[in-house]
mmCIF file of C-alpha atoms in Angstrom:
data_model
loop_
_atom_site.group_PDB
_atom_site.id
_atom_site.type_symbol
_atom_site.label_atom_id
_atom_site.label_comp_id
_atom_site.label_asym_id
_atom_site.label_seq_id
_atom_site.Cartn_x
_atom_site.Cartn_y
_atom_site.Cartn_z
ATOM 1 C CA MET A 1 155.527 39.905 45.305
ATOM 2 C CA THR A 2 156.567 42.300 48.092
ATOM 3 C CA LYS A 3 158.840 44.233 45.669
ATOM 4 C CA ASP A 4 155.926 45.080 43.370
ATOM 5 C CA LYS A 5 155.183 48.807 43.439
ATOM 6 C CA ARG A 6 151.502 47.927 43.869
ATOM 7 C CA THR A 7 152.110 46.104 47.169
ATOM 8 C CA TYR A 8 150.592 48.925 49.215
ATOM 9 C CA ASP A 9 147.725 49.718 46.817
ATOM 10 C CA VAL A 10 144.785 49.034 49.128
ATOM 11 C CA LEU A 11 141.411 49.799 47.552
ATOM 12 C CA ILE A 12 139.599 50.636 50.806
ATOM 13 C CA ASP A 13 140.199 53.834 52.750
ATOM 14 C CA VAL A 14 141.239 54.138 56.378
ATOM 15 C CA TRP A 15 138.139 54.080 58.587
ATOM 16 C CA ASN A 16 139.530 54.692 62.101
ATOM 17 C CA LYS A 17 136.245 55.474 63.818
ATOM 18 C CA ALA A 18 133.415 53.656 65.541
ATOM 19 C CA GLU A 19 132.406 50.168 64.400
ATOM 20 C CA PRO A 20 129.789 50.686 61.638
ATOM 21 C CA TYR A 21 127.776 47.497 62.087
ATOM 22 C CA PHE A 22 128.343 45.415 65.206
ATOM 23 C CA LYS A 23 127.206 46.096 68.736
ATOM 24 C CA PHE A 24 129.362 45.016 71.677
ATOM 25 C CA LEU A 25 127.484 43.389 74.540
ATOM 26 C CA LEU A 26 128.854 43.365 78.072
ATOM 27 C CA SER A 27 127.345 39.899 78.446
ATOM 28 C CA ARG A 28 129.261 38.617 75.399
ATOM 29 C CA VAL A 29 132.848 39.780 75.630
ATOM 30 C CA VAL A 30 134.954 38.602 72.687
ATOM 31 C CA LYS A 31 138.371 38.348 74.313
ATOM 32 C CA SER A 32 140.301 37.781 71.095
ATOM 33 C CA LEU A 33 139.682 41.324 69.836
ATOM 34 C CA PRO A 34 142.197 44.103 70.597
ATOM 35 C CA ALA A 35 141.284 46.568 73.334
ATOM 36 C CA THR A 36 140.298 49.122 70.718
ATOM 37 C CA ARG A 37 136.888 48.607 69.160
ATOM 38 C CA ASP A 38 137.365 51.113 66.341
ATOM 39 C CA PRO A 39 138.440 49.389 63.104
ATOM 40 C CA TRP A 40 141.350 50.831 61.148
ATOM 41 C CA ARG A 41 139.853 49.618 57.866
ATOM 42 C CA VAL A 42 136.506 47.997 57.087
ATOM 43 C CA ALA A 43 136.020 45.520 54.257
ATOM 44 C CA PRO A 44 133.023 46.138 51.975
ATOM 45 C CA ASP A 45 129.932 44.064 52.728
ATOM 46 C CA ASP A 46 129.875 43.096 49.049
ATOM 47 C CA LYS A 47 132.504 40.367 48.774
ATOM 48 C CA LYS A 48 132.580 40.768 45.009
ATOM 49 C CA GLN A 49 134.385 44.071 45.549
ATOM 50 C CA LYS A 50 138.175 44.031 45.535
ATOM 51 C CA VAL A 51 140.094 45.296 48.559
ATOM 52 C CA HIS A 52 143.621 45.269 47.088
ATOM 53 C CA VAL A 53 145.083 45.338 43.585
ATOM 54 C CA LEU A 54 147.233 42.297 44.414
ATOM 55 C CA ALA A 55 146.545 38.968 46.079
ATOM 56 C CA GLY A 56 149.114 37.181 48.212
ATOM 57 C CA SER A 57 149.249 34.595 50.961
ATOM 58 C CA ARG A 58 151.942 36.540 52.870
ATOM 59 C CA GLU A 59 153.399 33.249 54.157
ATOM 60 C CA SER A 60 150.149 32.723 56.069
ATOM 61 C CA GLU A 61 148.729 29.762 54.152
ATOM 62 C CA ILE A 62 149.385 26.486 55.954
ATOM 63 C CA ALA A 63 147.415 23.922 53.920
ATOM 64 C CA VAL A 64 145.550 23.389 50.655
ATOM 65 C CA PHE A 65 142.660 20.921 50.483
ATOM 66 C CA PRO A 66 140.726 19.772 47.398
ATOM 67 C CA ASN A 67 137.839 22.115 48.327
ATOM 68 C CA ALA A 68 139.436 24.538 50.787
ATOM 69 C CA ILE A 69 142.471 26.516 51.901
ATOM 70 C CA ALA A 70 143.736 27.005 55.457
ATOM 71 C CA MET A 71 145.368 30.118 56.896
ATOM 72 C CA GLY A 72 147.443 30.303 60.043
ATOM 73 C CA SER A 73 147.026 32.562 63.047
ATOM 74 C CA PRO A 74 149.235 35.274 64.592
ATOM 75 C CA ALA A 75 148.996 33.368 67.889
ATOM 76 C CA SER A 76 151.589 30.819 66.773
ATOM 77 C CA GLY A 77 154.245 33.508 66.390
ATOM 78 C CA GLY A 78 153.468 34.994 69.793
ATOM 79 C CA MET A 79 153.774 31.630 71.509
ATOM 80 C CA ALA A 80 157.136 30.978 69.853
ATOM 81 C CA GLU A 81 158.441 34.374 70.916
ATOM 82 C CA GLY A 82 157.306 33.807 74.494
ATOM 83 C CA GLY A 83 158.914 30.370 74.601
ATOM 84 C CA LYS A 84 162.269 31.677 73.393
ATOM 85 C CA LEU A 85 162.233 34.501 75.948
ATOM 86 C CA ALA A 86 161.447 31.930 78.637
ATOM 87 C CA LEU A 87 164.532 29.915 77.685
ATOM 88 C CA ILE A 88 166.658 33.044 78.021
ATOM 89 C CA ALA A 89 165.068 33.827 81.399
ATOM 90 C CA ALA A 90 165.931 30.363 82.721
ATOM 91 C CA VAL A 91 169.593 31.303 83.329
ATOM 92 C CA PRO A 92 168.987 34.309 85.624
ATOM 93 C CA THR A 93 166.238 32.318 87.349
ATOM 94 C CA LEU A 94 168.747 29.626 88.298
ATOM 95 C CA ALA A 95 171.078 32.385 89.476
ATOM 96 C CA LEU A 96 168.253 33.645 91.703
ATOM 97 C CA LEU A 97 167.924 30.187 93.226
ATOM 98 C CA ALA A 98 171.664 30.058 93.902
ATOM 99 C CA ALA A 99 171.554 33.493 95.537
ATOM 100 C CA SER A 100 168.621 32.427 97.717
ATOM 101 C CA LEU A 101 170.489 29.344 98.921
ATOM 102 C CA MET A 102 173.530 31.479 99.653
ATOM 103 C CA ALA A 103 171.353 33.842 101.703
ATOM 104 C CA LEU A 104 170.160 30.847 103.703
ATOM 105 C CA SER A 105 173.742 29.776 104.395
ATOM 106 C CA TYR A 106 174.380 33.226 105.883
ATOM 107 C CA GLY A 107 171.275 33.020 108.027
ATOM 108 C CA MET A 108 169.273 35.589 106.056
ATOM 109 C CA ILE A 109 165.988 33.724 106.334
ATOM 110 C CA PHE A 110 163.789 36.552 105.070
ATOM 111 C CA LEU A 111 165.838 36.982 101.880
ATOM 112 C CA PHE A 112 165.847 33.212 101.383
ATOM 113 C CA ILE A 113 162.049 32.934 101.660
ATOM 114 C CA PHE A 114 161.531 35.964 99.433
ATOM 115 C CA GLY A 115 163.926 34.600 96.801
ATOM 116 C CA ILE A 116 162.324 31.152 96.816
ATOM 117 C CA ILE A 117 158.833 32.616 96.364
ATOM 118 C CA ILE A 118 160.024 34.660 93.386
ATOM 119 C CA PHE A 119 161.861 31.629 92.006
ATOM 120 C CA VAL A 120 158.729 29.452 92.166
ATOM 121 C CA PHE A 121 156.526 31.987 90.381
ATOM 122 C CA VAL A 122 159.117 32.751 87.707
ATOM 123 C CA SER A 123 159.796 29.037 87.178
ATOM 124 C CA MET A 124 156.093 28.332 86.691
ATOM 125 C CA THR A 125 155.899 31.154 84.156
ATOM 126 C CA ILE A 126 158.882 29.749 82.275
ATOM 127 C CA VAL A 127 157.365 26.256 82.240
ATOM 128 C CA TRP A 128 154.026 27.659 81.050
ATOM 129 C CA ALA A 129 155.633 29.679 78.238
ATOM 130 C CA ILE A 130 157.827 26.827 76.998
ATOM 131 C CA LYS A 131 154.918 24.392 77.204
ATOM 132 C CA SER A 132 152.723 26.793 75.215
ATOM 133 C CA TRP A 133 155.447 26.953 72.584
ATOM 134 C CA LEU A 134 156.278 23.263 72.289
ATOM 135 C CA CYS A 135 153.052 21.489 73.306
ATOM 136 C CA SER A 136 150.429 23.667 71.611
ATOM 137 C CA PRO A 137 149.531 23.030 67.952
ATOM 138 C CA PHE A 138 152.173 24.596 65.705
ATOM 139 C CA ASP A 139 149.418 26.756 64.239
ATOM 140 C CA TRP A 140 145.731 27.559 64.702
ATOM 141 C CA PRO A 141 144.118 26.987 61.294
ATOM 142 C CA VAL A 142 141.285 28.972 59.771
ATOM 143 C CA ILE A 143 139.812 26.974 56.875
ATOM 144 C CA PHE A 144 137.968 28.615 53.976
ATOM 145 C CA ASN A 145 135.772 26.037 52.234
ATOM 146 C CA ARG A 146 134.814 27.188 48.755
ATOM 147 C CA LYS A 147 132.368 24.346 48.141
ATOM 148 C CA SER A 148 130.279 24.816 51.299
ATOM 149 C CA ARG A 149 131.013 28.579 51.587
ATOM 150 C CA THR A 150 131.935 28.196 55.225
ATOM 151 C CA ILE A 151 134.823 29.098 57.509
ATOM 152 C CA THR A 152 136.023 26.560 60.068
ATOM 153 C CA TRP A 153 138.525 27.466 62.755
ATOM 154 C CA VAL A 154 139.967 26.584 66.130
ATOM 155 C CA PRO A 155 139.732 29.331 68.770
ATOM 156 C CA VAL A 156 143.124 29.842 70.394
ATOM 157 C CA ILE A 157 143.266 28.313 73.866
ATOM 158 C CA ARG A 158 146.049 28.403 76.444
ATOM 159 C CA PHE A 159 147.349 25.966 78.981
ATOM 160 C CA PRO A 160 146.095 26.590 82.551
ATOM 161 C CA TYR A 161 148.840 28.494 84.353
ATOM 162 C CA TRP A 162 148.552 26.652 87.653
ATOM 163 C CA LYS A 163 148.058 23.175 86.186
ATOM 164 C CA PHE A 164 151.665 22.668 85.161
ATOM 165 C CA TRP A 165 151.083 18.928 84.689
ATOM 166 C CA VAL A 166 148.638 19.454 81.799
ATOM 167 C CA THR A 167 150.519 18.932 78.521
ATOM 168 C CA LYS A 168 147.713 18.482 75.999
ATOM 169 C CA LEU A 169 145.029 20.845 74.736
ATOM 170 C CA THR A 170 141.653 19.828 73.321
ATOM 171 C CA PRO A 171 140.743 22.272 70.515
ATOM 172 C CA GLN A 172 137.051 22.964 69.889
ATOM 173 C CA TRP A 173 136.375 23.436 66.178
ATOM 174 C CA ARG A 174 133.753 25.936 65.035
ATOM 175 C CA THR A 175 132.121 26.662 61.681
ATOM 176 C CA ALA A 176 130.377 29.806 60.427
ATOM 177 C CA SER A 177 129.145 31.183 57.121
ATOM 178 C CA TRP A 178 131.472 32.950 54.704
ATOM 179 C CA ASP A 179 128.530 35.019 53.476
ATOM 180 C CA ASP A 180 127.914 36.384 56.979
ATOM 181 C CA VAL A 181 131.513 37.252 57.878
ATOM 182 C CA ARG A 182 132.747 40.842 58.018
ATOM 183 C CA ALA A 183 136.455 41.654 57.876
ATOM 184 C CA ARG A 184 138.205 44.396 59.818
ATOM 185 C CA SER A 185 141.777 45.463 60.496
ATOM 186 C CA TYR A 186 142.679 46.973 63.869
ATOM 187 C CA LYS A 187 145.563 49.204 64.895
ATOM 188 C CA TYR A 188 147.020 49.060 68.405
ATOM 189 C CA MET A 189 150.222 49.702 70.333
ATOM 190 C CA GLN A 190 152.464 46.753 71.129
ATOM 191 C CA SER A 191 155.682 46.485 73.107
ATOM 192 C CA THR A 192 158.831 45.364 71.343
ATOM 193 C CA THR A 193 160.534 42.095 72.222
ATOM 194 C CA GLY A 194 162.085 42.625 75.629
ATOM 195 C CA GLY A 195 159.795 45.551 76.421
ATOM 196 C CA TYR A 196 162.249 48.279 75.359
ATOM 197 C CA GLY A 197 159.705 50.318 73.426
ATOM 198 C CA PHE A 198 156.389 50.379 71.591
ATOM 199 C CA HIS A 199 155.294 50.347 67.976
ATOM 200 C CA ASP A 200 152.099 50.293 65.928
ATOM 201 C CA SER A 201 150.784 46.830 65.133
ATOM 202 C CA TYR A 202 147.860 45.716 63.002
ATOM 203 C CA SER A 203 145.736 42.577 62.953
ATOM 204 C CA LEU A 204 143.169 41.287 60.472
ATOM 205 C CA PHE A 205 139.990 39.902 62.023
ATOM 206 C CA LEU A 206 136.924 38.058 60.776
ATOM 207 C CA LEU A 207 133.763 38.909 62.731
ATOM 208 C CA TRP A 208 130.309 37.341 63.019
ATOM 209 C CA GLY A 209 127.170 38.527 64.773
ATOM 210 C CA GLY A 210 124.384 36.507 66.334
ATOM 211 C CA ALA A 211 124.924 36.912 70.060
ATOM 212 C CA GLU A 212 121.619 36.563 71.932
ATOM 213 C CA GLY A 213 119.823 36.109 68.604
ATOM 214 C CA ASP A 214 120.783 39.541 67.276
ATOM 215 C CA PRO A 215 122.749 39.442 63.986
ATOM 216 C CA ARG A 216 124.345 42.791 64.845
ATOM 217 C CA SER A 217 125.573 41.741 68.291
ATOM 218 C CA LEU A 218 129.155 40.520 67.985
ATOM 219 C CA ASP A 219 129.438 36.831 68.766
ATOM 220 C CA GLN A 220 132.665 35.494 67.239
ATOM 221 C CA ALA A 221 135.989 36.958 66.132
ATOM 222 C CA VAL A 222 139.066 35.232 64.755
ATOM 223 C CA SER A 223 142.394 36.698 63.685
ATOM 224 C CA ILE A 224 144.153 35.376 60.594
ATOM 225 C CA GLY A 225 147.610 35.661 59.109
ATOM 226 C CA TYR A 226 150.123 37.545 61.175
ATOM 227 C CA GLN A 227 150.669 40.801 63.063
ATOM 228 C CA GLY A 228 151.487 43.635 60.705
ATOM 229 C CA TYR A 229 154.163 46.029 61.941
ATOM 230 C CA PHE A 230 153.560 49.691 61.090
ATOM 231 C CA GLU A 231 151.172 48.803 58.236
ATOM 232 C CA ASP A 232 148.066 46.789 57.383
ATOM 233 C CA GLU A 233 148.225 47.012 53.594
ATOM 234 C CA LEU A 234 149.795 43.580 53.231
ATOM 235 C CA LEU A 235 147.156 42.051 55.493
ATOM 236 C CA TRP A 236 144.533 43.203 53.019
ATOM 237 C CA MET A 237 146.563 41.563 50.255
ATOM 238 C CA LEU A 238 146.028 38.324 52.196
ATOM 239 C CA TYR A 239 142.295 38.960 52.472
ATOM 240 C CA GLU A 240 142.173 39.682 48.732
ATOM 241 C CA HIS A 241 143.683 36.254 48.063
ATOM 242 C CA ILE A 242 141.001 34.639 50.226
ATOM 243 C CA ARG A 243 138.246 36.736 48.626
ATOM 244 C CA ARG A 244 139.307 35.771 45.114
ATOM 245 C CA TYR A 245 139.493 32.112 46.072
ATOM 246 C CA MET A 246 135.999 32.141 47.585
ATOM 247 C CA GLU A 247 134.248 34.493 45.158
ATOM 248 C CA GLU A 248 136.082 34.315 41.827
ATOM 249 C CA ASP A 249 137.324 30.728 41.656
ATOM 250 C CA GLY A 250 140.831 32.058 42.237
ATOM 251 C CA PRO A 251 143.873 29.820 42.738
ATOM 252 C CA ALA A 252 144.305 27.983 46.012
ATOM 253 C CA ILE A 253 147.724 29.594 46.382
ATOM 254 C CA PRO A 254 149.073 32.596 44.446
ATOM 255 C CA HIS A 255 151.652 32.252 41.719
ATOM 256 C CA GLY A 256 155.123 31.310 42.917
ATOM 257 C CA GLU A 257 154.238 31.224 46.619
ATOM 258 C CA THR A 258 154.685 28.458 49.182
ATOM 259 C CA LEU A 259 153.040 27.345 52.393
ATOM 260 C CA ARG A 260 154.055 28.813 55.743
ATOM 261 C CA PRO A 261 156.998 26.882 57.234
ATOM 262 C CA LEU A 262 155.994 24.621 60.093
ATOM 263 C CA GLY A 263 156.976 25.856 63.534
ATOM 264 C CA LYS A 264 157.560 24.082 66.806
ATOM 265 C CA GLY A 265 154.654 22.378 68.518
ATOM 266 C CA ARG A 266 152.392 19.448 67.903
ATOM 267 C CA PRO A 267 151.027 18.631 64.444
ATOM 268 C CA ILE A 268 147.526 19.821 63.630
ATOM 269 C CA VAL A 269 144.996 16.998 63.837
ATOM 270 C CA TYR A 270 142.048 17.809 61.582
ATOM 271 C CA PRO A 271 138.800 16.100 62.664
ATOM 272 C CA LEU A 272 137.385 13.561 60.231
ATOM 273 C CA ASP A 273 134.276 15.639 59.511
ATOM 274 C CA VAL A 274 136.437 18.673 58.678
ATOM 275 C CA ILE A 275 138.582 16.605 56.298
ATOM 276 C CA GLU A 276 135.472 15.184 54.608
ATOM 277 C CA ALA A 277 133.971 18.663 54.192
ATOM 278 C CA CYS A 278 137.230 19.834 52.603
ATOM 279 C CA GLY A 279 137.109 17.036 50.043
ATOM 280 C CA GLY A 280 139.937 15.020 51.560
ATOM 281 C CA PRO A 281 143.214 15.501 53.441
ATOM 282 C CA PRO A 282 145.628 18.373 52.708
ATOM 283 C CA LEU A 283 147.512 18.183 49.431
ATOM 284 C CA SER A 284 151.203 17.346 49.453
ATOM 285 C CA MET A 285 153.828 20.067 49.132
ATOM 286 C CA GLN A 286 154.574 18.906 45.583
ATOM 287 C CA GLU A 287 150.904 19.246 44.610
ATOM 288 C CA VAL A 288 150.743 22.724 46.157
ATOM 289 C CA GLU A 289 153.864 23.785 44.256
ATOM 290 C CA LYS A 290 152.236 22.678 40.987
ATOM 291 C CA ILE A 291 149.148 24.779 41.769
ATOM 292 C CA ALA A 292 151.340 27.792 42.574
ATOM 293 C CA ALA A 293 153.311 27.363 39.355
ATOM 294 C CA ALA A 294 150.132 27.174 37.269
ATOM 295 C CA ALA A 295 148.389 30.101 38.995
ATOM 296 C CA PRO A 296 148.115 33.300 36.918
ATOM 297 C CA MET A 297 150.294 36.269 37.834
ATOM 298 C CA ASP A 298 148.746 39.578 38.914
#
């Protein structure tokens, strides 16, 4: 799919100016959005209109239900990256502890106290990052239900930094209308792994209004898929797959594609009411592969 010459054929122009519909209230800050409020591209309000010549899951689809499909979140990749960096940081942190104890043996009390304070804070950060990687759900699903025309998702939550003994999160599931959602991509600067430089990144967001009873006041925002590096064209390929599934009775997974590989972390536990609304539990990998094999090619 990615080798197709049409991969970057997005059918919506770059917007890169003020948000055309939503208002941002100081009393209702949506923390999940990037710092910029100006969308890079804006999906048409008419969901019958195509946004890309191709449709693809971009390794973002994590489950197929009888009546729905589930996409993953970029948050899972960020947590994994943070956890791996924390493991690397553990070695110099232990070296810091050894140096602090050596300072104590030489009577350098101030250096010992300073080193221990730094060691405690760094150790807590390492524990928090590794716990977020291994104890959080391995993904944060966003479910598109074709039968009920709704979107159900779990807002990303983090472990409390200071409560190092907490090892389990309690996700709060939310549901909103597919007909009311508006899609945007955002461009922002992001540091490279290790902080050696910066590059352009892109994220695809679904937005809903309704804050304080005003449909144009932004109330909810959820990111789907992954972070695009230096481009957002492939993110819109993902949205096109979702749009076709919801609006055109498109396949649950595109031809020849597979579900996103499972990462570290705890398995996703779908609530009973969510499973019932989706027509039953997720299909097996073999069933998904059959759907992908039978799906028409673009």
